[in-house]
PDB file of C-alpha atoms in Angstrom:
ATOM      1  CA  MET A 127      -0.189  -0.121   0.113  1.00 49.00           C
ATOM      2  CA  ILE A 128       2.888   2.305   0.612  1.00 50.00           C
ATOM      3  CA  SER A 129       4.406   1.750  -2.183  1.00 48.00           C
ATOM      4  CA  ILE A 130       1.360   2.589  -4.416  1.00 45.00           C
ATOM      5  CA  THR A 131       1.460   5.439  -2.409  1.00 42.00           C
ATOM      6  CA  LEU A 132       4.703   6.663  -3.386  1.00 43.00           C
ATOM      7  CA  PHE A 133       4.076   5.921  -6.569  1.00 44.00           C
ATOM      8  CA  LEU A 134       1.146   8.182  -7.228  1.00 42.00           C
ATOM      9  CA  LEU A 135       2.094  10.889  -4.977  1.00 42.00           C
ATOM     10  CA  LEU A 136       5.592  10.568  -7.415  1.00 43.00           C
ATOM     11  CA  CYS A 137       3.242  10.580 -10.774  1.00 46.00           C
ATOM     12  CA  PHE A 138       1.149  13.627  -9.108  1.00 44.00           C
ATOM     13  CA  VAL A 139       4.336  15.740  -8.761  1.00 42.00           C
ATOM     14  CA  SER A 140       5.517  14.739 -12.194  1.00 44.00           C
ATOM     15  CA  VAL A 141       2.521  16.074 -13.807  1.00 44.00           C
ATOM     16  CA  SER A 142       2.898  19.330 -11.355  1.00 44.00           C
ATOM     17  CA  VAL A 143       6.721  19.354 -12.795  1.00 43.00           C
ATOM     18  CA  LEU A 144       5.949  19.164 -16.266  1.00 44.00           C
ATOM     19  CA  ALA A 145       3.312  21.666 -15.913  1.00 46.00           C
ATOM     20  CA  ALA A 146       5.621  24.576 -15.081  1.00 50.00           C
ATOM     21  CA  ASP A 147       8.261  23.763 -16.985  1.00 68.00           C
ATOM     22  CA  PRO A 148       8.707  25.477 -20.259  1.00 64.00           C
ATOM     23  CA  SER A 149      10.607  23.412 -21.909  1.00 72.00           C
ATOM     24  CA  LYS A 150       7.978  20.441 -22.290  1.00 81.00           C
ATOM     25  CA  TRP A 151       6.615  22.608 -25.421  1.00 86.00           C
ATOM     26  CA  GLN A 152       8.338  22.559 -28.617  1.00 89.00           C
ATOM     27  CA  ARG A 153       9.933  26.361 -29.455  1.00 93.00           C
ATOM     28  CA  LEU A 154       8.703  27.857 -32.293  1.00 94.00           C
ATOM     29  CA  GLU A 155      11.966  27.435 -34.474  1.00 94.00           C
ATOM     30  CA  ASP A 156      11.798  23.653 -33.868  1.00 93.00           C
ATOM     31  CA  ASP A 157       8.102  22.880 -34.556  1.00 90.00           C
ATOM     32  CA  GLY A 158       8.452  22.586 -38.387  1.00 91.00           C
ATOM     33  CA  LEU A 159       5.834  25.296 -38.936  1.00 90.00           C
ATOM     34  CA  HIS A 160       8.030  28.296 -38.777  1.00 93.00           C
ATOM     35  CA  ASP A 161      10.522  29.807 -40.456  1.00 95.00           C
ATOM     36  CA  PRO A 162      13.738  29.605 -37.993  1.00 94.00           C
ATOM     37  CA  SER A 163      15.604  31.995 -40.558  1.00 95.00           C
ATOM     38  CA  ASN A 164      13.018  34.269 -40.578  1.00 95.00           C
ATOM     39  CA  ASP A 165      14.033  37.487 -38.046  1.00 94.00           C
ATOM     40  CA  ALA A 166      10.343  38.575 -36.992  1.00 95.00           C
ATOM     41  CA  LEU A 167      10.517  34.989 -34.855  1.00 94.00           C
ATOM     42  CA  ASP A 168      12.014  36.507 -32.328  1.00 93.00           C
ATOM     43  CA  GLU A 169       8.614  38.925 -32.346  1.00 96.00           C
ATOM     44  CA  LEU A 170       6.441  35.791 -31.139  1.00 95.00           C
ATOM     45  CA  GLN A 171       5.934  33.948 -27.833  1.00 95.00           C
ATOM     46  CA  GLN A 172       7.289  30.986 -27.319  1.00 94.00           C
ATOM     47  CA  PRO A 173       4.443  28.154 -26.453  1.00 92.00           C
ATOM     48  CA  GLY A 174       6.723  27.518 -22.989  1.00 92.00           C
ATOM     49  CA  ASP A 175       6.442  30.797 -21.583  1.00 93.00           C
ATOM     50  CA  ALA A 176       2.740  31.278 -22.361  1.00 92.00           C
ATOM     51  CA  LEU A 177       1.624  28.002 -21.756  1.00 93.00           C
ATOM     52  CA  SER A 178       3.387  26.658 -18.405  1.00 91.00           C
ATOM     53  CA  GLY A 179       1.448  28.537 -16.195  1.00 93.00           C
ATOM     54  CA  LEU A 180      -1.416  26.552 -17.203  1.00 95.00           C
ATOM     55  CA  PRO A 181      -2.605  23.113 -15.749  1.00 95.00           C
ATOM     56  CA  TYR A 182      -0.745  20.877 -17.390  1.00 92.00           C
ATOM     57  CA  ASP A 183      -2.357  17.903 -20.118  1.00 91.00           C
ATOM     58  CA  TYR A 184      -0.306  14.838 -21.407  1.00 88.00           C
ATOM     59  CA  ALA A 185      -1.926  15.290 -25.169  1.00 88.00           C
ATOM     60  CA  GLY A 186      -2.286  17.839 -27.672  1.00 86.00           C
ATOM     61  CA  ASN A 187      -0.939  21.299 -26.912  1.00 85.00           C
ATOM     62  CA  ARG A 188      -0.561  20.147 -23.167  1.00 88.00           C
ATOM     63  CA  VAL A 189      -2.889  22.096 -21.474  1.00 91.00           C
ATOM     64  CA  ASN A 190      -5.966  21.366 -20.169  1.00 92.00           C
ATOM     65  CA  TRP A 191      -8.095  24.407 -21.116  1.00 91.00           C
ATOM     66  CA  ILE A 192     -11.288  23.148 -19.589  1.00 92.00           C
ATOM     67  CA  LYS A 193      -9.579  23.356 -16.205  1.00 95.00           C
ATOM     68  CA  ALA A 194      -7.744  26.268 -17.134  1.00 95.00           C
ATOM     69  CA  LEU A 195     -11.044  27.811 -17.122  1.00 93.00           C
ATOM     70  CA  GLN A 196     -12.749  26.526 -14.560  1.00 94.00           C
ATOM     71  CA  ASP A 197      -9.645  27.261 -12.271  1.00 96.00           C
ATOM     72  CA  GLY A 198     -10.033  31.237 -13.547  1.00 95.00           C
ATOM     73  CA  LEU A 199      -6.674  31.175 -14.892  1.00 96.00           C
ATOM     74  CA  ILE A 200      -7.968  32.027 -18.414  1.00 93.00           C
ATOM     75  CA  ALA A 201     -11.244  34.192 -19.236  1.00 89.00           C
ATOM     76  CA  PRO A 202     -12.245  34.205 -22.953  1.00 85.00           C
ATOM     77  CA  ARG A 203     -14.158  36.624 -24.355  1.00 82.00           C
ATOM     78  CA  THR A 204     -17.855  35.513 -24.334  1.00 77.00           C
ATOM     79  CA  ASN A 205     -19.096  37.893 -27.275  1.00 78.00           C
ATOM     80  CA  LEU A 206     -18.527  40.353 -29.446  1.00 80.00           C
ATOM     81  CA  PHE A 207     -21.297  42.105 -29.581  1.00 82.00           C
ATOM     82  CA  PRO A 208     -22.773  43.560 -25.905  1.00 82.00           C
ATOM     83  CA  ASP A 209     -26.090  42.848 -26.581  1.00 82.00           C
ATOM     84  CA  THR A 210     -25.311  39.128 -27.451  1.00 78.00           C
ATOM     85  CA  SER A 211     -26.447  36.813 -24.545  1.00 78.00           C
ATOM     86  CA  ILE A 212     -24.251  33.440 -23.662  1.00 82.00           C
ATOM     87  CA  ARG A 213     -26.171  30.477 -22.695  1.00 87.00           C
ATOM     88  CA  VAL A 214     -24.375  27.703 -20.782  1.00 91.00           C
ATOM     89  CA  ILE A 215     -26.072  24.757 -20.841  1.00 92.00           C
ATOM     90  CA  ASP A 216     -25.451  21.913 -18.213  1.00 94.00           C
ATOM     91  CA  LEU A 217     -26.748  18.580 -20.733  1.00 95.00           C
ATOM     92  CA  ASP A 218     -25.326  15.820 -21.207  1.00 96.00           C
ATOM     93  CA  ILE A 219     -25.900  13.490 -24.677  1.00 95.00           C
ATOM     94  CA  ILE A 220     -25.199   9.737 -24.110  1.00 95.00           C
ATOM     95  CA  MET A 221     -24.290   8.209 -27.950  1.00 94.00           C
ATOM     96  CA  ASN A 222     -24.648   4.527 -28.445  1.00 93.00           C
ATOM     97  CA  ASN A 223     -23.599   4.080 -32.186  1.00 91.00           C
ATOM     98  CA  THR A 224     -20.358   3.343 -30.927  1.00 94.00           C
ATOM     99  CA  GLY A 225     -19.693  -0.257 -32.007  1.00 91.00           C
ATOM    100  CA  GLU A 226     -17.984  -2.153 -29.288  1.00 92.00           C
ATOM    101  CA  MET A 227     -16.243   1.074 -28.160  1.00 96.00           C
ATOM    102  CA  HIS A 228     -17.641   2.663 -24.483  1.00 97.00           C
ATOM    103  CA  LEU A 229     -20.817   5.055 -25.289  1.00 97.00           C
ATOM    104  CA  VAL A 230     -20.109   8.499 -25.796  1.00 97.00           C
ATOM    105  CA  ARG A 231     -21.180  11.396 -23.471  1.00 97.00           C
ATOM    106  CA  PHE A 232     -21.096  14.596 -24.887  1.00 96.00           C
ATOM    107  CA  PRO A 233     -21.152  17.230 -22.537  1.00 96.00           C
ATOM    108  CA  HIS A 234     -23.030  20.157 -23.080  1.00 95.00           C
ATOM    109  CA  ARG A 235     -21.396  22.322 -20.817  1.00 94.00           C
ATOM    110  CA  GLN A 236     -17.730  22.100 -21.480  1.00 92.00           C
ATOM    111  CA  HIS A 237     -18.481  23.171 -24.825  1.00 93.00           C
ATOM    112  CA  THR A 238     -21.042  26.062 -24.473  1.00 91.00           C
ATOM    113  CA  GLU A 239     -18.798  27.957 -22.110  1.00 90.00           C
ATOM    114  CA  TRP A 240     -17.118  28.303 -25.100  1.00 86.00           C
ATOM    115  CA  LEU A 241     -18.918  28.235 -28.026  1.00 87.00           C
ATOM    116  CA  ASP A 242     -22.550  29.567 -28.735  1.00 85.00           C
ATOM    117  CA  CYS A 243     -25.224  26.883 -29.464  1.00 87.00           C
ATOM    118  CA  ASN A 244     -25.664  28.298 -32.928  1.00 86.00           C
ATOM    119  CA  ASN A 245     -21.635  27.481 -33.882  1.00 88.00           C
ATOM    120  CA  CYS A 246     -22.824  23.884 -33.926  1.00 92.00           C
ATOM    121  CA  HIS A 247     -26.402  23.634 -34.386  1.00 91.00           C
ATOM    122  CA  ASN A 248     -27.976  23.027 -36.965  1.00 90.00           C
ATOM    123  CA  LYS A 249     -25.170  23.775 -39.381  1.00 91.00           C
ATOM    124  CA  ILE A 250     -23.374  20.484 -37.819  1.00 95.00           C
ATOM    125  CA  PHE A 251     -25.394  18.836 -35.984  1.00 94.00           C
ATOM    126  CA  ILE A 252     -29.022  18.774 -36.073  1.00 91.00           C
ATOM    127  CA  ASP A 253     -30.652  19.600 -33.102  1.00 86.00           C
ATOM    128  CA  LYS A 254     -32.431  16.246 -32.899  1.00 83.00           C
ATOM    129  CA  VAL A 255     -31.247  12.993 -31.391  1.00 78.00           C
ATOM    130  CA  ASP A 256     -29.979  10.680 -34.207  1.00 82.00           C
ATOM    131  CA  ALA A 257     -30.810  12.495 -36.916  1.00 90.00           C
ATOM    132  CA  THR A 258     -26.675  13.427 -37.486  1.00 93.00           C
ATOM    133  CA  PRO A 259     -25.137  10.543 -38.815  1.00 93.00           C
ATOM    134  CA  VAL A 260     -22.279  10.902 -36.621  1.00 94.00           C
ATOM    135  CA  ASN A 261     -19.295   8.450 -37.374  1.00 94.00           C
ATOM    136  CA  MET A 262     -15.885   7.927 -36.443  1.00 94.00           C
ATOM    137  CA  PHE A 263     -14.586   7.809 -40.252  1.00 95.00           C
ATOM    138  CA  SER A 264     -16.126  11.381 -40.678  1.00 96.00           C
ATOM    139  CA  ILE A 265     -14.890  12.699 -37.323  1.00 95.00           C
ATOM    140  CA  LEU A 266     -11.570  11.633 -38.823  1.00 95.00           C
ATOM    141  CA  GLN A 267     -11.975  13.800 -41.597  1.00 95.00           C
ATOM    142  CA  GLY A 268     -13.003  16.582 -40.094  1.00 95.00           C
ATOM    143  CA  GLU A 269     -16.880  16.825 -39.858  1.00 96.00           C
ATOM    144  CA  TYR A 270     -18.844  16.705 -36.863  1.00 96.00           C
ATOM    145  CA  CYS A 271     -16.505  16.526 -33.796  1.00 96.00           C
ATOM    146  CA  GLY A 272     -13.532  17.075 -36.106  1.00 95.00           C
ATOM    147  CA  ARG A 273     -14.285  20.323 -36.842  1.00 94.00           C
ATOM    148  CA  CYS A 274     -12.504  21.184 -33.611  1.00 92.00           C
ATOM    149  CA  HIS A 275     -11.231  17.952 -31.962  1.00 92.00           C
ATOM    150  CA  GLY A 276      -7.630  17.667 -33.537  1.00 84.00           C
ATOM    151  CA  ALA A 277      -7.689  20.998 -34.265  1.00 82.00           C
ATOM    152  CA  VAL A 278      -8.330  23.279 -31.839  1.00 83.00           C
ATOM    153  CA  SER A 279      -9.287  21.193 -29.246  1.00 88.00           C
ATOM    154  CA  PHE A 280      -7.708  17.656 -27.726  1.00 90.00           C
ATOM    155  CA  PRO A 281      -6.372  15.365 -30.422  1.00 92.00           C
ATOM    156  CA  LEU A 282      -9.001  12.383 -31.802  1.00 93.00           C
ATOM    157  CA  THR A 283      -6.667  10.047 -30.254  1.00 92.00           C
ATOM    158  CA  GLU A 284      -7.522  10.369 -26.801  1.00 94.00           C
ATOM    159  CA  CYS A 285     -10.353   8.060 -27.328  1.00 94.00           C
ATOM    160  CA  ASN A 286     -11.445   7.649 -23.714  1.00 95.00           C
ATOM    161  CA  ARG A 287     -11.862  10.783 -23.173  1.00 94.00           C
ATOM    162  CA  CYS A 288     -15.116  10.893 -25.375  1.00 96.00           C
ATOM    163  CA  HIS A 289     -15.850   7.143 -25.104  1.00 97.00           C
ATOM    164  CA  SER A 290     -15.833   7.337 -21.427  1.00 97.00           C
ATOM    165  CA  VAL A 291     -19.448   5.372 -20.537  1.00 97.00           C
ATOM    166  CA  PRO A 292     -18.676   1.937 -20.186  1.00 97.00           C
ATOM    167  CA  ARG A 293     -21.575   0.219 -21.793  1.00 93.00           C
ATOM    168  CA  ASN A 294     -22.565  -2.514 -18.769  1.00 93.00           C
ATOM    169  CA  SER A 295     -22.621   0.618 -16.541  1.00 95.00           C
ATOM    170  CA  PHE A 296     -25.275   2.862 -18.172  1.00 95.00           C
ATOM    171  CA  LYS A 297     -28.913   2.317 -17.528  1.00 93.00           C
ATOM    172  CA  GLY A 298     -31.086   5.009 -18.736  1.00 91.00           C
ATOM    173  CA  GLN A 299     -32.177   6.211 -22.101  1.00 92.00           C
ATOM    174  CA  PHE A 300     -29.982   7.437 -24.830  1.00 93.00           C
ATOM    175  CA  GLY A 301     -29.699  10.890 -25.956  1.00 91.00           C
ATOM    176  CA  ALA A 302     -30.460  13.745 -23.854  1.00 91.00           C
ATOM    177  CA  GLN A 303     -29.834  12.932 -20.091  1.00 94.00           C
ATOM    178  CA  TYR A 304     -32.486  15.673 -18.587  1.00 92.00           C
ATOM    179  CA  LYS A 305     -32.211  16.585 -15.070  1.00 91.00           C
ATOM    180  CA  GLU A 306     -35.979  15.896 -12.836  1.00 91.00           C
ATOM    181  CA  GLY A 307     -38.082  18.486 -14.385  1.00 91.00           C
ATOM    182  CA  GLU A 308     -36.083  19.379 -17.537  1.00 91.00           C
ATOM    183  CA  SER A 309     -37.532  19.115 -20.976  1.00 87.00           C
ATOM    184  CA  ARG A 310     -36.374  19.562 -24.233  1.00 85.00           C
ATOM    185  CA  GLU A 311     -38.089  22.683 -24.789  1.00 85.00           C
ATOM    186  CA  ASP A 312     -35.851  23.874 -22.046  1.00 84.00           C
ATOM    187  CA  PHE A 313     -32.820  23.550 -24.310  1.00 82.00           C
ATOM    188  CA  LYS A 314     -34.550  24.737 -27.844  1.00 76.00           C
ATOM    189  CA  VAL A 315     -31.771  26.553 -29.870  1.00 68.00           C
ATOM    190  CA  GLU A 316     -32.770  29.981 -31.148  1.00 67.00           C
ATOM    191  CA  ALA A 317     -32.467  30.458 -34.771  1.00 60.00           C
ATOM    192  CA  PRO A 318     -29.009  32.432 -35.289  1.00 55.00           C
ATOM    193  CA  LEU A 319     -28.387  35.972 -36.062  1.00 49.00           C
ATOM    194  CA  GLU A 320     -27.588  36.591 -39.659  1.00 48.00           C
TER     195      GLU A 320
END
């Protein structure tokens, strides 16, 4: 028991050290995207300098953006126009068309803290259960979830972040997971402003 506790403590300390270590991020001149001979490269902030104070994540750009938002370390602009109201929706969707993989839990809350509903509905996802033919082939081609994941959000190689509900543990109805007293009408998407 002591050895397991020490191992877990060592893992926690290692992750904390990684988060504070700017060398864990590749320098711009070494990333294969920026021209190292360009004199203007010195004007750009190095990723390690910009990101090392944020919560560490082992995937993608090594920042846990949701934790950074929840901890108040970042405060993304919620709107461009003062009259725009932001609606954070706390509603999970459980998707069961996952083959042998675990079921997918789509958490609206973490997405609507960053994005307005109209970013996805009804352009990328139809606002009706099972109306959008989401599949991994399309996602890997940059459709549906792949519009952001693998581009600006954690990469698609992190299967267990979405496929997070073991099949044998889920006892409810698939689709929207309404809390007591809620219904579909509480979550209607308004028409986008044109």
